[in-house]
Amino acid sequence: MALMADVLAPQDAFDPVALNLLDGFAHPMERGMGSNMLFVMGSDEQGRDIFSALFYGTRLSLLVGVASVIFSMVLGIGLGLLAGYLGGKIEMLIMRVADIQLSFPAILIALLIFGVARGLIPPQQYETTAVFVIIIAIGLSNWAQYARTVRASTLVERNKEYVQAAKLMGISGFGIMARHVLPNVMGPVLVIATINLALAIIEEATLSFLGVGLPITQPSLGTLIRSGQKFLLSGEWWILFFPAMMLVILALAINLLGDWLRDALNPKLR
Amino acid sequence: MSPRPYVEVTDLKKTFDVSKPWLNRVLEGAPRQYLKAVDGVSFDIRKGETFALVGESGSGKSTVARMVVGLLNPTGGEVTIDGISMTDPGQRAQRAKLRRKMQMVFQDPYASLNPRWRVDRIIAEPIRAFNVVEGEANIVARVGELLTLVGLHPDDGKKFPHEFSGGQRQRVAIARSLASNADFIVCDEPTSALDVSVQAQILNLMRDLQEKFGLTYLFISHNLAVVRHMATRIGVMYLGRLVEVSDAKEMFTHPRHPYTRMLLDAVPDLAMSGRARIPVAGEIPNPITPPTGCTFHPRCPLANERCKAENPLPINGVACHAVVEGRTLAHPVAA
Amino acid sequence: MSEPVISVRNLQVEFVTRRATLRAIDGVSFDIHKGEVLGVVGESGAGKSVTGAAIIGLIEPPGRISGGEILLNGRRIDNLSPEEMRKVRGRKVAMIFQDPLTSLNPLFRVGEQLVETIRTHLQMNERQARDRAVELLTEVGIPAPEKRIDGYPHEFSGGMRQRVVIALALCAEPDFIVADEPTTALDVSVQAQIISLIKKLGRERGMAVMLVTHDMGVIAETADRVAVMYAGRLAEIGPVRDVVQRPMHPYAKGLMGAIPTLEASTERLVQIPGSMPRLSSIPRGCAFNPRCADVFARCHVDQPLPLSVQGRQVACHLYENERLKTAEVAR
């Protein structure tokens, strides 16, 4: 639903032309004083409809979450397979880097990468590249978990007899990894991926909340929460409440989806 | 003059490094430790026969099997199959051709089939890998043929491995090993994970296939009765060494090495004939620190000083000082 | 004849799953007398281990005993509360498991585990219990028991560890022991030692032993009587020599013929087509009917009940007439 924000949202919440300052601080289920529009979840100080803003925010949060998870998954699975299958020095190198990374909180790493990227990119281009930068920052901060899990499962699968049988057929190491080992290590990876999707969305929200994430012109749930917290103490609770609830519901829904997905992909349960 | 044997194994050795991790060694001052899993094993297999390797756990029989097919690199010695060396790096190209001629059937039918692949894809894998037949329709036909051959239905190819029982899975594994028209099959405990009635089905099937295609088997097992049923010739292993090689019939009627005799006496007697048996003594020692001389001497009723000091070399297929010297034990028949 | 130590009457065990209620044991009855070893054989899924677990009160939900009764020295034990059953278990009945590695706690010395078990069940002080532990270790054939008693389980080899497990089971001098695949994890040469130990202990101590195994050879060596199970039911039960050498039930016949032996090198082994049905799809009538060579109409309808024929019990319709004949002759 959030993906179709453009169509569904009653108001184009982030086009300044559509906003009417007189609608500001409308309570939930109240009609605005300027445009007489119904604000189901109230509005903020600029007369922005929170309900509409949620659609846009969720869409962006999901985009950032999914993209960063895919990024870290591809990176982590690739390195984990390599480490588990080849062993030796390559394994040592990859796993030590992963260990070092895991000993820092992911959010710190994301902050660091984000900071470096911001220094490198000229400010004019900042708004257009911000989304990519945050995807890569969150992605890079999470790959180590995948690499570790994949390596552990690869070590188990590598010694199973079906892999030995494939070796006897003269199938190359790459072929064995891609066709035999990979599908069998995906189970635990998908579980981590769904947990991480929720975490990535929260991480993005945290970064945006801290003010280092997406600019206010591209608001994600985190940005919305940040702008909302200013008004919490002055009684306009809804500006903060609805985006925060949305974040919780989203994280929960993703976790349930993950459980279902894992069962659905297991041929033994089909 | 008999023709050259199909498989020749000469002085095969494999040593595993079982040392503790580097940090432990430094802290505890422990030395590096090596496990001689296989120590100078030689035998040959003639075309069309079943050569069995028997032994208890830790005897190194599975390690030998893995080295023969090339899944493990030997520390020393040589394996030659059909005149092509498995170890000489100069014969890489010939070895690639040999690959399709030899396959392996594993012990655990639950681990030897990829759980995420359908059975037809599993059986087709070697066909595709070796380009045995061309064209998708021909591959499908060949897979159906193979399934029928091992007593399954061609429609079973659409199922996943977990939908089959252990015995049916082992049939699938056999079909896969035949898919590339292999003529040498290494079977590593192929029935030890199966129930007796199913074991009988699989053993019968393997014998039928051998007859039909003139297959050569290297058969690894710890079960002497199964080996008795399958083998033409038998090699007995103890702690990485081959202690006796003889014809199957000879082995069971006239066991020569004291360990072979002990093994035979340990097998439960189903016929309850009340045959005289030497009670079994002791257990297999730790293979990391094997006994000196003949590794069997602490358990051997015939051991003397020479056995403790000198490792016996195989003479006429038996590696035992006592047999060569004619030392015998009064067999407790009267007792 | 004296009263049996253990008497199982028409035992039924069910497992409740989401889809259906599966009957793992269906109408199993047998007695085991003092000093007797009853071998229970069958292939995986035949219900032999479940029977052992049911007797010793170790059936956990979703499984439950849904019918029949189990008597120990004439007293019912299948309906005891978990607390009462815990007292019986260990004191009167004991169990030897398949894997000696997991039945011992790796963190405690062997002696500590023995002493603790002895003192749980018998009124003894530390000193007496330790002496008793040494005695037990001697009895199960552990060399230098005074020294080995202070060793940890990992310092014992597989066979020695299984001997310790047996000593542990003997601590409270039970009347009845269930040995569930006690030799399966061991090498042949060690297996033979453990078999003769179990046999010797049963005789000398006058215990009743239920030996559960899939290995017919072990049964032939150890047991006095043997029960052949199939799909949760008893196919045949009788003196070991009769059943092993002249089996009557078609399944028992097939099973014996399927075992390769050292003595005869037959060209082909007898093979029973197909495999054991899953619990969820046990056929109507006789559970063996789809695999049986001698099947006839009645086998698809009536479940055969055990018939007394030639000194044993056989659950097969084929012997209905023979039983009538013997009955007539007797009259």
GROMACS .gro file of C-alpha atoms in nm, chain B residues 281-283, chain C residues 110 133-151 155-157 159-161 163-164 193 197:
model
   33
  551ALA     CA    1   4.005  -5.902   2.451
  552GLY     CA    2   4.064  -5.529   2.479
  553GLU     CA    3   3.968  -5.238   2.260
  715VAL     CA    4   3.243  -4.152   3.727
  738ALA     CA    5   3.060  -4.831   4.355
  739VAL     CA    6   3.399  -5.004   4.336
  740GLU     CA    7   3.224  -5.340   4.373
  741LEU     CA    8   2.990  -5.256   4.088
  742LEU     CA    9   3.272  -5.143   3.861
  743THR     CA   10   3.453  -5.470   3.935
  744GLU     CA   11   3.138  -5.660   3.853
  745VAL     CA   12   3.097  -5.496   3.512
  746GLY     CA   13   3.460  -5.577   3.431
  747ILE     CA   14   3.643  -5.248   3.462
  748PRO     CA   15   4.011  -5.314   3.536
  749ALA     CA   16   4.167  -5.135   3.838
  750PRO     CA   17   3.833  -4.993   3.958
  751GLU     CA   18   3.983  -4.823   4.267
  752LYS     CA   19   4.183  -4.604   4.031
  753ARG     CA   20   3.932  -4.564   3.746
  754ILE     CA   21   3.653  -4.453   3.980
  755ASP     CA   22   3.807  -4.106   3.996
  756GLY     CA   23   3.827  -4.071   3.618
  760GLU     CA   24   3.891  -4.081   2.990
  761PHE     CA   25   3.707  -4.408   2.926
  762SER     CA   26   3.685  -4.580   2.588
  764GLY     CA   27   3.316  -5.002   2.564
  765MET     CA   28   3.434  -4.907   2.912
  766ARG     CA   29   3.189  -4.617   2.917
  768ARG     CA   30   3.019  -5.072   3.123
  769VAL     CA   31   3.000  -4.768   3.352
  798GLN     CA   32   3.198  -5.820   2.532
  802LEU     CA   33   2.820  -5.898   3.025
   0.00000   0.00000   0.00000
